[in-house]
Coordinates of C-alpha atoms and ligand atoms in Angstrom, one line a residue:
X1 CA 52.2 -72.8 12.3
X2 CA 48.4 -71.9 12.2
X3 CA 45.6 -73.1 9.9
X4 CA 45.8 -70.5 7.3
X5 CA 49.3 -71.0 7.1
X6 CA 49.2 -74.3 6.2
X7 CA 46.8 -73.6 3.6
X8 CA 49.6 -71.9 1.6
X9 CA 49.0 -68.3 2.1
X10 CA 52.1 -65.7 2.1
X11 CA 53.0 -63.7 5.0
X12 CA 51.4 -60.6 4.0
X13 CA 48.0 -62.5 3.4
X14 CA 48.8 -63.7 7.2
X15 CA 49.4 -60.4 8.7
X16 CA 46.2 -59.0 7.4
X17 CA 44.1 -62.1 8.7
X18 CA 45.7 -61.9 12.2
X19 CA 44.6 -57.8 12.1
X20 CA 41.2 -58.7 11.1
X21 CA 40.8 -61.6 13.9
X22 CA 40.2 -65.0 11.9
X23 CA 41.5 -67.8 14.0
X24 CA 40.8 -70.6 11.8
X25 CA 39.8 -71.1 8.0
X26 CA 36.3 -71.5 6.9
X27 CA 35.1 -74.8 5.4
X28 CA 34.9 -73.5 2.2
X29 CA 38.0 -71.7 2.5
X30 CA 39.9 -74.9 3.6
X31 CA 38.6 -76.6 0.9
X32 CA 39.3 -73.7 -2.1
X33 CA 42.5 -71.9 -1.0
X34 CA 44.7 -74.9 -1.5
X35 CA 43.1 -76.2 -4.9
X36 CA 43.4 -72.2 -6.1
X37 CA 46.8 -71.6 -5.2
X38 CA 48.1 -74.9 -6.2
X39 CA 46.9 -75.3 -9.8
X40 CA 45.6 -73.0 -12.6
X41 CA 41.9 -74.6 -12.8
X42 CA 38.1 -73.4 -12.8
X43 CA 36.3 -74.1 -9.6
X44 CA 32.7 -74.8 -8.6
X45 CA 32.2 -73.9 -5.0
X46 CA 28.4 -74.3 -3.3
X47 CA 28.6 -72.8 0.1
X48 CA 25.5 -70.9 1.9
X49 CA 25.8 -67.1 2.4
X50 CA 27.9 -66.2 5.5
X51 CA 30.5 -69.4 5.1
X52 CA 33.4 -66.7 4.4
X53 CA 33.5 -67.3 0.7
X54 CA 34.9 -63.9 -0.2
X55 CA 38.2 -64.9 1.5
X56 CA 38.1 -68.5 -0.2
X57 CA 38.5 -66.4 -3.4
X58 CA 40.0 -63.5 -2.1
X59 CA 43.1 -64.7 -0.5
X60 CA 44.1 -66.9 -3.6
X61 CA 43.3 -63.8 -5.7
X62 CA 45.6 -61.7 -4.2
X63 CA 48.6 -64.1 -3.9
X64 CA 48.4 -64.9 -7.6
X65 CA 48.0 -61.4 -8.8
X66 CA 51.4 -59.8 -9.8
X67 CA 50.8 -56.2 -8.0
X68 CA 53.8 -54.9 -9.8
X69 CA 51.8 -55.2 -13.1
X70 CA 49.3 -52.4 -13.7
X71 CA 47.2 -54.9 -15.7
X72 CA 43.7 -56.0 -15.0
X73 CA 44.4 -59.5 -14.1
X74 CA 41.1 -60.1 -11.9
X75 CA 37.6 -59.5 -12.2
X76 CA 34.9 -60.3 -9.4
X77 CA 31.1 -60.2 -11.0
X78 CA 28.3 -59.8 -8.1
X79 CA 24.9 -59.4 -8.3
X80 CA 24.4 -56.0 -6.8
X81 CA 26.3 -52.6 -5.5
X82 CA 25.9 -53.3 -2.1
X83 CA 27.9 -56.3 -2.4
X84 CA 30.0 -55.4 -5.0
X85 CA 31.2 -52.4 -2.3
X86 CA 31.4 -55.1 0.2
X87 CA 33.9 -57.3 -1.5
X88 CA 35.7 -54.4 -2.4
X89 CA 35.8 -53.5 1.2
X90 CA 36.6 -57.2 2.3
X91 CA 39.6 -57.2 -0.7
X92 CA 41.0 -54.1 0.5
X93 CA 41.3 -55.5 4.0
X94 CA 43.0 -58.7 2.7
X95 CA 45.4 -57.3 0.9
X96 CA 46.3 -54.2 3.1
X97 CA 49.9 -55.3 3.4
X98 CA 50.1 -55.7 -0.3
X99 CA 51.9 -52.7 -1.9
X100 CA 51.1 -51.6 -4.8
X101 CA 47.8 -53.7 -5.3
X102 CA 44.8 -51.8 -6.3
X103 CA 41.1 -52.8 -6.2
X104 CA 38.5 -50.7 -7.9
X105 CA 34.4 -51.3 -7.6
X106 CA 32.3 -50.8 -10.4
X107 CA 28.7 -50.5 -10.6
X108 CA 25.8 -48.7 -11.5
X109 CA 24.3 -45.3 -10.0
X110 CA 27.8 -43.7 -9.5
X111 CA 29.3 -41.9 -11.9
X112 CA 31.1 -43.7 -14.8
X113 CA 33.9 -41.2 -15.5
X114 CA 34.9 -41.4 -11.9
X115 CA 35.1 -45.1 -12.3
X116 CA 36.9 -44.8 -15.5
X117 CA 39.3 -42.5 -14.1
X118 CA 40.2 -45.0 -11.1
X119 CA 40.5 -48.3 -13.6
X120 CA 43.2 -45.8 -15.6
X121 CA 45.4 -45.3 -12.8
X122 CA 45.7 -49.0 -12.7
X123 CA 43.5 -51.9 -11.0
X124 CA 44.8 -55.2 -11.0
X125 CA 41.2 -56.4 -9.3
X126 CA 37.8 -55.2 -10.5
X127 CA 34.5 -55.8 -8.6
X128 CA 31.8 -55.2 -10.5
X129 CA 28.3 -55.6 -11.2
X130 CA 27.6 -57.2 -14.9
X131 CA 25.2 -54.4 -16.2
X132 CA 28.1 -51.4 -15.4
X133 CA 30.7 -53.8 -16.3
X134 CA 29.5 -54.9 -19.5
X135 CA 28.9 -50.6 -20.1
X136 CA 32.4 -49.9 -19.4
X137 CA 33.7 -52.6 -21.9
X138 CA 31.3 -51.4 -24.8
X139 CA 32.5 -48.0 -24.0
X140 CA 35.9 -49.3 -24.0
X141 CA 36.9 -47.6 -20.6
X142 CA 37.9 -51.1 -19.2
X143 CA 40.3 -53.7 -21.0
X144 CA 39.9 -57.0 -19.4
X145 CA 41.9 -58.9 -22.4
X146 CA 44.8 -60.0 -20.5
X147 CA 42.5 -61.3 -17.6
X148 CA 43.6 -64.4 -15.7
X149 CA 41.2 -65.2 -13.0
X150 CA 37.2 -64.3 -13.2
X151 CA 35.2 -65.3 -10.3
X152 CA 31.4 -65.1 -10.6
X153 CA 30.4 -64.8 -7.1
X154 CA 26.5 -65.5 -6.0
X155 CA 26.4 -67.1 -9.3
X156 CA 22.6 -68.1 -8.8
X157 CA 21.7 -64.7 -7.4
X158 CA 23.2 -63.2 -10.9
X159 CA 21.6 -65.4 -12.8
X160 CA 17.8 -64.9 -10.6
X161 CA 18.4 -61.1 -11.3
X162 CA 18.9 -61.8 -15.3
X163 CA 22.2 -61.4 -15.9
X164 CA 22.8 -64.5 -18.3
X165 CA 23.4 -62.4 -21.2
X166 CA 25.6 -59.9 -19.9
X167 CA 27.8 -62.2 -18.0
X168 CA 27.9 -64.1 -21.4
X169 CA 29.2 -61.0 -23.3
X170 CA 31.5 -59.9 -20.5
X171 CA 33.2 -63.5 -21.1
X172 CA 33.5 -63.3 -24.5
X173 CA 35.8 -60.3 -23.7
X174 CA 38.2 -62.2 -21.6
X175 CA 41.3 -64.6 -23.0
X176 CA 40.1 -68.5 -23.1
X177 CA 43.0 -69.4 -20.7
X178 CA 42.2 -67.5 -17.8
X179 CA 40.7 -69.2 -14.6
X180 CA 37.0 -69.1 -13.9
X181 CA 35.8 -69.5 -10.7
X182 CA 32.2 -69.5 -9.5
X183 CA 30.8 -69.5 -6.3
X184 CA 27.1 -69.8 -5.2
X185 CA 24.8 -71.0 -3.0
X186 CA 22.8 -73.4 -4.8
X187 CA 23.3 -74.9 -7.8
X188 CA 19.9 -74.2 -10.5
X189 CA 20.1 -75.5 -13.8
X190 CA 21.2 -71.8 -15.0
X191 CA 24.3 -72.1 -12.9
X192 CA 25.2 -75.5 -14.2
X193 CA 24.6 -74.2 -17.5
X194 CA 27.1 -71.5 -17.0
X195 CA 29.4 -73.9 -15.8
X196 CA 29.4 -76.1 -18.8
X197 CA 29.4 -73.5 -21.3
X198 CA 32.2 -71.3 -19.7
X199 CA 34.5 -73.6 -17.7
X200 CA 37.1 -76.2 -18.7
X201 CA 36.4 -79.4 -16.4
X202 CA 35.8 -77.0 -13.3
X203 CA 36.9 -79.0 -9.9
X204 CA 34.0 -79.1 -7.8
X205 CA 33.7 -78.4 -4.1
X206 CA 30.7 -78.4 -1.7
X207 CA 30.2 -77.2 1.6
X208 CA 27.4 -78.7 3.8
X209 CA 24.3 -80.2 1.7
X210 CA 23.7 -79.1 -1.6
X211 CA 21.3 -76.9 -2.2
X212 CA 20.1 -76.9 1.8
X213 CA 19.5 -74.0 4.1
X214 CA 21.9 -72.8 6.4
X215 CA 21.7 -75.2 9.7
X216 CA 22.4 -72.2 12.3
X217 CA 19.0 -71.0 11.2
X218 CA 15.8 -72.5 12.9
X219 CA 13.1 -72.5 10.8
X220 CA 9.1 -71.7 12.5
X221 CA 5.8 -71.1 11.2
X222 CA 2.8 -69.3 12.3
X223 CA -0.8 -70.3 11.5
X224 CA -3.2 -67.1 11.3
X225 CA -5.5 -65.5 9.2
X226 CA -4.6 -63.3 6.2
X227 CA -6.0 -60.0 7.9
X228 CA -3.8 -61.2 11.3
X229 CA -0.7 -61.2 9.7
X230 CA 0.3 -57.0 10.8
X231 CA -1.0 -57.7 14.5
X232 CA 0.7 -61.4 14.4
X233 CA 4.0 -59.9 13.0
X234 CA 3.8 -57.1 15.8
X235 CA 3.8 -59.7 18.3
X236 CA 6.5 -61.5 16.6
X237 CA 8.7 -58.3 17.2
X238 CA 7.6 -57.9 20.8
X239 CA 8.2 -60.9 22.1
X240 CA 11.9 -60.2 20.9
X241 CA 12.7 -56.9 22.5
X242 CA 16.3 -56.8 20.9
X243 CA 15.2 -58.0 17.4
X244 CA 17.2 -57.1 14.4
X245 CA 15.3 -58.0 11.5
X246 CA 14.5 -58.2 8.1
X247 CA 11.0 -58.9 7.2
X248 CA 10.2 -59.9 3.4
X249 CA 7.1 -58.9 1.9
X250 CA 6.0 -60.1 -1.6
X251 CA 5.5 -56.8 -3.3
X252 CA 7.0 -53.2 -3.1
X253 CA 3.7 -52.1 -2.2
X254 CA 3.3 -54.4 1.0
X255 CA 6.9 -53.7 1.6
X256 CA 6.3 -49.9 2.4
X257 CA 2.7 -50.3 3.9
X258 CA 4.1 -52.8 6.5
X259 CA 7.3 -50.3 7.2
X260 CA 5.1 -47.3 7.4
X261 CA 2.4 -49.2 10.0
X262 CA 5.3 -50.2 11.9
X263 CA 7.2 -46.9 11.8
X264 CA 3.6 -45.4 12.8
X265 CA 3.2 -47.8 15.9
X266 CA 6.6 -46.9 17.1
X267 CA 9.2 -49.2 16.1
X268 CA 12.7 -48.5 14.6
X269 CA 12.0 -50.1 11.1
X270 CA 12.5 -48.4 7.4
X271 CA 11.5 -49.8 4.1
X272 CA 14.0 -50.8 1.2
X273 CA 12.3 -51.4 -2.4
X274 CA 13.1 -50.7 -6.0
X275 CA 10.8 -47.3 -5.9
X276 CA 13.5 -46.0 -3.8
X277 CA 16.0 -43.8 -5.3
X278 CA 19.7 -45.0 -5.0
X279 CA 20.5 -42.5 -2.5
X280 CA 17.3 -43.2 0.0
X281 CA 18.4 -47.3 -0.3
X282 CA 21.7 -46.3 0.2
X283 CA 20.7 -44.2 3.3
X284 CA 18.3 -46.6 4.9
X285 CA 21.0 -49.5 4.6
X286 CA 23.3 -47.5 6.4
X287 CA 21.0 -47.0 9.4
X288 CA 20.4 -50.8 9.4
X289 CA 23.6 -51.6 9.3
X290 CA 24.3 -49.2 12.3
X291 CA 21.2 -50.5 13.9
X292 CA 19.4 -47.4 14.2
X293 CA 16.7 -49.4 12.1
X294 CA 15.9 -52.5 14.1
X295 CA 13.3 -53.6 11.8
X296 CA 13.9 -53.6 7.9
X297 CA 11.0 -54.3 5.5
X298 CA 12.3 -55.5 2.0
X299 CA 11.4 -57.0 -1.2
X300 CA 13.6 -59.8 -2.4
X301 CA 14.8 -58.0 -5.2
X302 CA 16.1 -55.3 -2.5
X303 CA 17.1 -57.3 -0.3
X304 CA 19.8 -59.2 -2.6
X305 CA 22.2 -56.9 -1.6
X306 CA 21.8 -56.9 2.2
X307 CA 25.3 -58.6 3.6
X308 CA 24.8 -57.6 7.5
X309 CA 25.9 -60.3 9.9
X310 CA 24.1 -60.5 13.3
X311 CA 20.5 -60.3 12.1
X312 CA 18.6 -62.2 14.6
X313 CA 15.4 -63.1 12.8
X314 CA 14.1 -63.3 9.1
X315 CA 10.3 -63.0 9.2
X316 CA 8.4 -63.9 5.7
X317 CA 5.5 -61.4 6.3
X318 CA 4.4 -63.5 3.0
X319 CA 6.1 -66.7 1.4
X320 CA 7.8 -66.2 -1.8
X321 CA 6.2 -67.7 -4.9
X322 CA 9.4 -69.8 -5.5
X323 CA 11.1 -72.2 -2.9
X324 CA 14.4 -71.1 -3.9
X325 CA 13.8 -67.2 -2.7
X326 CA 12.8 -69.4 0.8
X327 CA 16.7 -70.1 0.8
X328 CA 18.1 -66.8 -0.1
X329 CA 15.6 -65.0 2.6
X330 CA 16.5 -67.4 5.4
X331 CA 20.4 -67.1 4.8
X332 CA 20.2 -63.6 5.5
X333 CA 20.3 -64.5 8.9
X334 CA 22.6 -67.5 10.7
X335 CA 25.7 -65.8 9.4
X336 CA 29.7 -66.0 10.1
X337 CA 28.6 -69.1 12.4
X338 CA 26.3 -67.2 14.4
X339 CA 22.5 -68.8 15.0
X340 CA 19.1 -66.9 13.5
X341 CA 15.7 -67.9 13.3
X342 CA 13.4 -67.7 10.0
X343 CA 9.7 -67.3 10.7
X344 CA 7.6 -67.5 8.1
X345 CA 3.3 -66.4 8.6
X346 CA 1.3 -68.6 6.8
X347 CA -2.4 -68.9 6.5
X348 CA -4.3 -72.3 7.1
X349 CA -4.3 -73.2 3.5
X350 CA -0.4 -71.9 2.8
X351 CA 0.7 -74.9 5.4
X352 CA 1.4 -77.3 2.5
X353 CA 3.7 -75.1 1.0
X354 CA 5.9 -75.4 4.7
X355 CA 5.7 -79.2 3.3
X356 CA 7.7 -78.2 0.2
X357 CA 10.2 -76.1 1.4
X358 CA 11.0 -78.6 4.1
X359 CA 11.9 -81.0 1.3
X360 CA 14.0 -78.6 -0.6
X361 CA 16.1 -77.2 2.4
X362 CA 16.2 -80.7 4.2
X363 CA 15.3 -79.0 7.6
X364 CA 12.2 -79.5 9.5
X365 CA 9.8 -76.5 10.2
X366 CA 8.7 -75.9 13.7
X367 CA 4.7 -75.4 14.0
X368 CA 4.8 -72.1 16.4
X369 CA 1.7 -70.2 17.8
X370 CA 1.9 -66.5 18.2
X371 CA 2.2 -65.5 21.7
X372 CA -0.7 -64.1 23.4
X373 CA -0.5 -60.8 25.1
X374 CA 0.1 -62.1 28.3
X375 CA 3.4 -64.2 27.3
X376 CA 4.5 -60.7 25.8
X377 CA 4.2 -59.0 28.7
X378 CA 5.9 -61.4 30.8
X379 CA 8.8 -61.2 28.2
X380 CA 8.8 -57.6 28.2
X381 CA 8.8 -57.1 32.0
X382 CA 11.8 -59.7 31.8
X383 CA 13.8 -57.2 29.5
X384 CA 12.7 -54.2 31.5
X385 CA 14.1 -55.6 34.9
X386 CA 17.4 -56.7 32.9
X387 CA 17.5 -53.4 31.3
X388 CA 17.4 -51.6 34.7
X389 CA 20.0 -53.8 36.1
X390 CA 22.4 -53.3 33.3
X391 CA 22.0 -49.6 33.4
X392 CA 24.9 -47.6 33.7
X393 CA 25.0 -45.1 36.4
X394 CA 25.2 -41.5 35.5
X395 CA 27.2 -39.7 38.5
X396 CA 25.7 -36.5 37.4
X397 CA 22.6 -37.8 39.3
X398 CA 24.4 -37.6 42.5
X399 CA 23.6 -33.8 43.2
X400 CA 19.7 -34.5 43.0
X401 CA 19.8 -37.6 45.2
X402 CA 19.6 -36.0 48.6
X403 CA 16.5 -34.7 47.6
X404 CA 14.9 -37.3 45.8
X405 CA 16.0 -40.0 48.7
X406 CA 14.3 -37.3 50.7
X407 CA 11.1 -37.9 48.9
X408 CA 11.4 -41.6 48.6
X409 CA 12.3 -42.2 52.3
X410 CA 9.5 -44.0 53.5
X411 CA 9.3 -46.5 50.4
X412 CA 10.8 -49.9 51.0
X413 CA 12.8 -51.6 48.4
X414 CA 10.0 -54.0 47.2
X415 CA 7.5 -51.6 47.0
X416 CA 10.0 -49.4 45.6
X417 CA 10.5 -52.1 42.7
X418 CA 7.4 -52.5 42.1
X419 CA 6.4 -48.8 41.7
X420 CA 9.4 -48.5 39.2
X421 CA 8.2 -51.3 37.3
X422 CA 5.0 -50.2 37.1
X423 CA 5.3 -46.8 36.0
X424 CA 7.0 -48.1 32.7
X425 CA 5.1 -51.0 32.6
X426 CA 1.6 -49.9 33.1
X427 CA 0.7 -48.6 29.3
X428 CA 2.3 -51.4 27.6
X429 CA 0.1 -53.9 29.5
X430 CA -2.5 -51.9 28.5
X431 CA -2.0 -52.4 24.9
X432 CA -2.4 -56.2 25.2
X433 CA -4.9 -56.2 28.0
X434 CA -7.8 -56.8 25.4
X435 CA -5.8 -58.7 22.9
X436 CA -7.0 -61.8 21.2
X437 CA -5.5 -65.0 20.5
X438 CA -4.2 -64.6 16.7
X439 CA -3.4 -68.4 16.0
X440 CA -5.7 -69.6 13.3
X441 CA -8.4 -72.1 14.1
X442 CA -8.0 -71.6 17.8
X443 CA -9.4 -68.1 17.8
X444 CA -10.3 -66.8 21.4
X445 CA -12.2 -63.9 22.6
X446 CA -12.5 -61.1 20.5
X447 CA -10.6 -57.9 21.8
X448 CA -13.5 -54.9 21.6
X449 CA -10.8 -53.1 19.8
X450 CA -9.5 -53.5 16.7
X451 CA -6.0 -54.4 16.2
X452 CA -4.9 -50.6 15.4
X453 CA -6.0 -50.4 18.6
X454 CA -3.8 -52.8 20.4
X455 CA -1.2 -50.3 21.1
X456 CA -4.1 -47.9 22.6
X457 CA -1.6 -45.1 22.3
X458 CA -3.1 -42.0 20.8
X459 CA -0.7 -40.1 18.9
X460 CA -0.3 -36.5 18.5
X461 CA -2.9 -35.2 16.1
X462 CA -0.9 -33.0 14.2
X463 CA 1.6 -35.8 13.7
X464 CA -0.9 -38.4 13.3
X465 CA -0.4 -40.9 10.8
X466 CA -4.0 -40.3 9.5
X467 CA -3.4 -36.9 9.2
X468 CA -5.1 -35.5 5.9
X469 CA -2.7 -37.0 3.1
X470 CA -4.7 -37.3 0.1
X471 CA -3.0 -34.3 -2.1
X472 CA 0.3 -34.2 0.2
X473 CA 3.6 -34.5 -0.9
X474 CA 6.4 -36.5 1.3
X475 CA 9.6 -34.6 1.3
X476 CA 13.6 -35.8 2.2
X477 CA 15.2 -33.5 4.0
X478 CA 19.4 -34.0 4.8
X479 CA 18.9 -33.2 8.5
X480 CA 18.0 -35.8 11.5
X481 CA 19.1 -36.8 15.1
X482 CA 22.3 -36.1 14.8
X483 CA 21.7 -32.2 14.0
X484 CA 19.6 -32.6 17.3
X485 CA 16.3 -32.3 15.9
X486 CA 13.5 -34.6 17.0
X487 CA 10.1 -34.7 14.9
X488 CA 8.6 -31.8 17.0
X489 CA 11.7 -29.3 16.5
X490 CA 12.3 -30.5 13.0
X491 CA 8.3 -29.2 12.2
X492 CA 8.7 -26.2 14.0
X493 CA 11.9 -25.9 12.0
X494 CA 10.2 -26.2 8.9
X495 CA 7.0 -24.1 9.5
X496 CA 9.2 -21.0 10.7
X497 CA 11.5 -21.3 8.1
X498 CA 9.0 -21.5 5.3
X499 CA 6.7 -19.7 7.1
X500 CA 3.4 -22.0 7.4
X501 CA 1.0 -22.6 9.8
X502 CA 0.9 -25.1 12.6
X503 CA -0.3 -27.9 11.0
X504 CA 0.7 -27.3 7.7
X505 CA 3.7 -29.9 8.3
X506 CA 2.7 -33.5 9.1
X507 CA 4.1 -37.3 9.1
X508 CA 7.6 -35.9 10.2
X509 CA 9.8 -39.0 10.8
X510 CA 13.3 -38.1 11.8
X511 CA 16.0 -40.7 11.5
X512 CA 19.8 -40.3 12.7
X513 CA 21.0 -38.5 9.9
X514 CA 18.0 -37.4 7.4
X515 CA 14.0 -37.0 7.7
X516 CA 10.9 -37.3 5.8
X517 CA 7.8 -35.1 6.3
X518 CA 4.5 -33.9 4.3
X519 CA 2.8 -31.2 3.5
X520 CA -0.1 -30.1 1.1
X521 CA 1.1 -30.1 -2.1
X522 CA -0.3 -26.6 -2.6
X523 CA 2.4 -25.3 -0.5
X524 CA 5.4 -27.6 -2.1
X525 CA 6.8 -24.8 -4.6
X526 CA 6.7 -22.7 -1.5
X527 CA 9.2 -25.5 0.4
X528 CA 11.5 -26.2 -2.4
X529 CA 12.1 -22.7 -3.4
X530 CA 12.7 -22.0 0.6
X531 CA 15.4 -24.6 0.4
X532 CA 17.3 -23.9 -2.5
X533 CA 21.0 -23.0 -1.4
X534 CA 19.9 -22.9 2.0
X535 CA 22.4 -22.7 4.8
X536 CA 22.4 -23.5 8.4
X537 CA 25.3 -22.9 10.3
X538 CA 27.4 -22.7 7.2
X539 CA 25.6 -26.3 6.1
X540 CA 23.5 -26.9 3.0
X541 CA 20.1 -28.1 4.3
X542 CA 18.8 -29.8 1.3
X543 CA 14.8 -30.7 0.3
X544 CA 13.7 -33.1 -2.3
X545 CA 10.4 -34.3 -3.3
X546 CA 10.8 -38.0 -2.0
X547 CA 11.1 -40.2 -5.3
X548 CA 8.6 -43.1 -4.7
X549 CA 6.6 -43.3 -7.9
X550 CA 4.8 -46.2 -7.4
X551 CA 1.2 -47.1 -9.3
X552 CA -1.9 -45.1 -8.9
X553 CA -1.3 -42.4 -7.2
X554 CA -4.0 -43.7 -4.8
X555 CA -3.8 -42.1 -1.1
X556 CA -1.6 -44.9 0.2
X557 CA 1.2 -44.5 -2.3
X558 CA 1.1 -41.1 -1.5
X559 CA 1.9 -41.5 1.9
X560 CA 4.9 -43.5 1.0
X561 CA 7.9 -42.6 2.7
X562 CA 11.8 -43.6 1.9
X563 CA 13.2 -45.2 4.8
X564 CA 11.2 -45.4 7.7
X565 CA 12.2 -43.5 10.7
X566 CA 10.4 -42.9 14.3
X567 CA 9.6 -39.5 14.9
X568 CA 11.1 -40.2 18.5
X569 CA 14.1 -38.2 18.5
X570 CA 17.7 -39.0 20.5
X571 CA 16.8 -42.9 20.8
X572 CA 18.6 -44.2 17.8
X573 CA 20.1 -47.2 18.3
X574 CA 18.4 -48.2 21.4
X575 CA 16.4 -51.2 21.4
X576 CA 13.1 -49.9 23.4
X577 CA 11.2 -52.9 22.6
X578 CA 7.7 -51.4 23.4
X579 CA 8.6 -48.8 25.3
X580 CA 8.0 -46.9 22.4
X581 CA 4.9 -45.2 22.6
X582 CA 6.3 -44.0 26.3
X583 CA 9.4 -42.6 24.5
X584 CA 7.3 -40.3 22.2
X585 CA 5.2 -39.3 25.0
X586 CA 8.5 -38.2 26.9
X587 CA 9.8 -36.7 23.7
X588 CA 6.7 -34.3 23.4
X589 CA 7.0 -32.9 27.1
X590 CA 11.0 -32.7 26.6
X591 CA 10.8 -30.9 23.2
X592 CA 7.9 -28.6 24.5
X593 CA 9.8 -27.6 27.7
X594 CA 12.6 -25.9 25.3
X595 CA 11.5 -22.9 23.8
X596 CA 12.2 -22.9 19.8
X597 CA 12.9 -26.8 20.7
X598 CA 15.5 -27.2 18.2
X599 CA 18.7 -28.0 20.2
X600 CA 18.9 -30.1 23.1
X601 CA 21.6 -32.1 24.2
X602 CA 22.3 -35.6 23.2
X603 CA 23.5 -36.7 26.5
X604 CA 19.8 -35.8 28.1
X605 CA 18.5 -37.8 25.8
X606 CA 20.7 -41.0 26.1
X607 CA 19.9 -40.9 29.4
X608 CA 16.3 -41.2 28.9
X609 CA 16.5 -44.0 26.4
X610 CA 18.9 -45.9 28.3
X611 CA 15.4 -46.4 30.7
X612 CA 14.0 -48.7 28.0
Ligands
LIG1 P1 29.9 -65.5 2.1 O1 30.4 -64.5 0.9 O2 30.1 -66.6 2.0 O3 28.5 -64.9 2.4 P2 31.6 -63.3 3.5 O4 32.7 -63.8 3.0 O5 30.6 -62.2 3.5 O6 30.3 -64.9 3.2 O7 32.2 -63.6 4.9 C1 30.8 -63.8 6.0 C2 31.8 -62.8 7.4 O8 32.3 -63.9 8.0 C3 32.4 -62.0 7.0 O9 32.1 -60.6 8.0 C4 33.9 -62.4 6.6 O10 34.9 -61.5 7.6 C5 33.7 -63.3 8.5 N1 34.5 -64.4 7.8 C6 35.3 -64.9 6.9 N2 36.2 -65.7 6.9 C7 36.2 -65.8 8.2 C8 37.2 -66.8 9.2 N3 38.1 -67.5 8.9 N4 36.7 -66.6 10.6 C9 36.3 -65.5 11.2 N5 35.6 -64.7 10.1 C10 35.5 -64.9 8.8
LIG2 MG1 29.4 -63.6 -0.4

């Protein structure tokens, strides 16, 4: 008998669990499932993110629902569309052997009539965001008057987001004798209020310490001067070549700015914040999930939906105003039993806030120093050596080997390694050669170059970040690397198609399946007119002005891009550490060697990317 079986779960669920590869129940599952299966009770369960709460309520819910009846019996409320979709997805996986059980997601930003139609077909379980749910109730598109179970998932976040009134409204449309199951990472006063007001003597279970941060997360802080935040951030990223991180900023503006700088500096970065359209946010999230974006810069609100496992680092570019928020941020890493690191950049005067957080999360921070340029060079070298060691040999090189061996015949192994490493490494070490100590209070030699110059590489003029953008317009286009574009070829394509001059198209950021570019506002009409009902190889190529209202309309704001991307066609997904500028350089020469440059084989791209 497996441990899941011992909890009282039926065969259909056990089979699905086996398919998912879950071996043992997590703590919250072990505690919650028997209670929920055995009795009709209200429940308050406190457990951190990544502890398996979805299954803790999902398994019992699926088992208790009568799938032969089409009545809506279970409602799961969750704070964001993103989470809503994830829960729906999980529930569908859990119930895959449950014939006739239908689960429908209800959330804003998508067609309400489509959702209503799905519900009409019969949905025993609805997973919804409070806003859209309330909307649908008031339009009588959904009937929850026969509900048996209501789950409030991530209750603290829902309340944080101001959904109290909506939740109250929704619950008032449900029968009194239903069971309410509340799941939350933390127990702020608002959550206790909900529990008192809407629940009947709930049983309570707690996993780990109340309000404690995830214990698999190590917390670190770095003291830097305010203006060194950005260079320090880069060093933290460079120290971790395989980083897969979320960086939190306090404002949308900073979020966009940091992401743009990272992209300009050659990182696989992207931004997610409230000024982006839903479509843009989805694309960025998808790229992040697929690890085409390695560094996601986010505001707290936009990050509420981020539920991605494997995040290695959370970096607090600035501390949040509320300590509670820190817990949510750091909980994005260390999920599903994996370890993670939450880093905080603070100025000297902010160090006292660290104490306050330590008290709250009941965990100590490590005080760390920002790595020096030479530390980073060492790490990168090591990474490079390993990368070479692990590179899969491509048999296609065989036919060229005799000629290559001939050239290298007088170079011995040791020398060959030195040369190989140097070829890749010299440029990188140049970035950091004159770098200074960024640790506040222990300032070392000041480099003669500013931090922008720390990666001394010059970018191509025509695509450079400081190309004239005042009066420029940013566009979104639905083609990217998967259509075999890199920044040069996409630029050529747009320029040739619209009939523009060499430098009219700039700031081209190519991502896997979409891209961004800028032009002068004067040609916007021409661009949009050209790309109306425009097809390439039978497929619509669509261009929209990138939606980023922002405030003020200052130069910086106009430069806003939606999701970030790197104009380095073909390197998507490879964690290139700091070979980024090099890869770019290579891209350029490869791009040029092809006539009109639009199409080049993705296999040749792959091979190159393997190198770093
Ligand atoms: P929470 O809602 O507490 O943040 P989730 O329910 O989203 O956590 O679960 C986090 C991840 O752990 C998911 O990918 C899920 O599939 C996985 N998971 C859940 N329960 C188990 C288990 N018993 N064994 C292994 N993985 C699990
Ligand atoms: Mg969850």
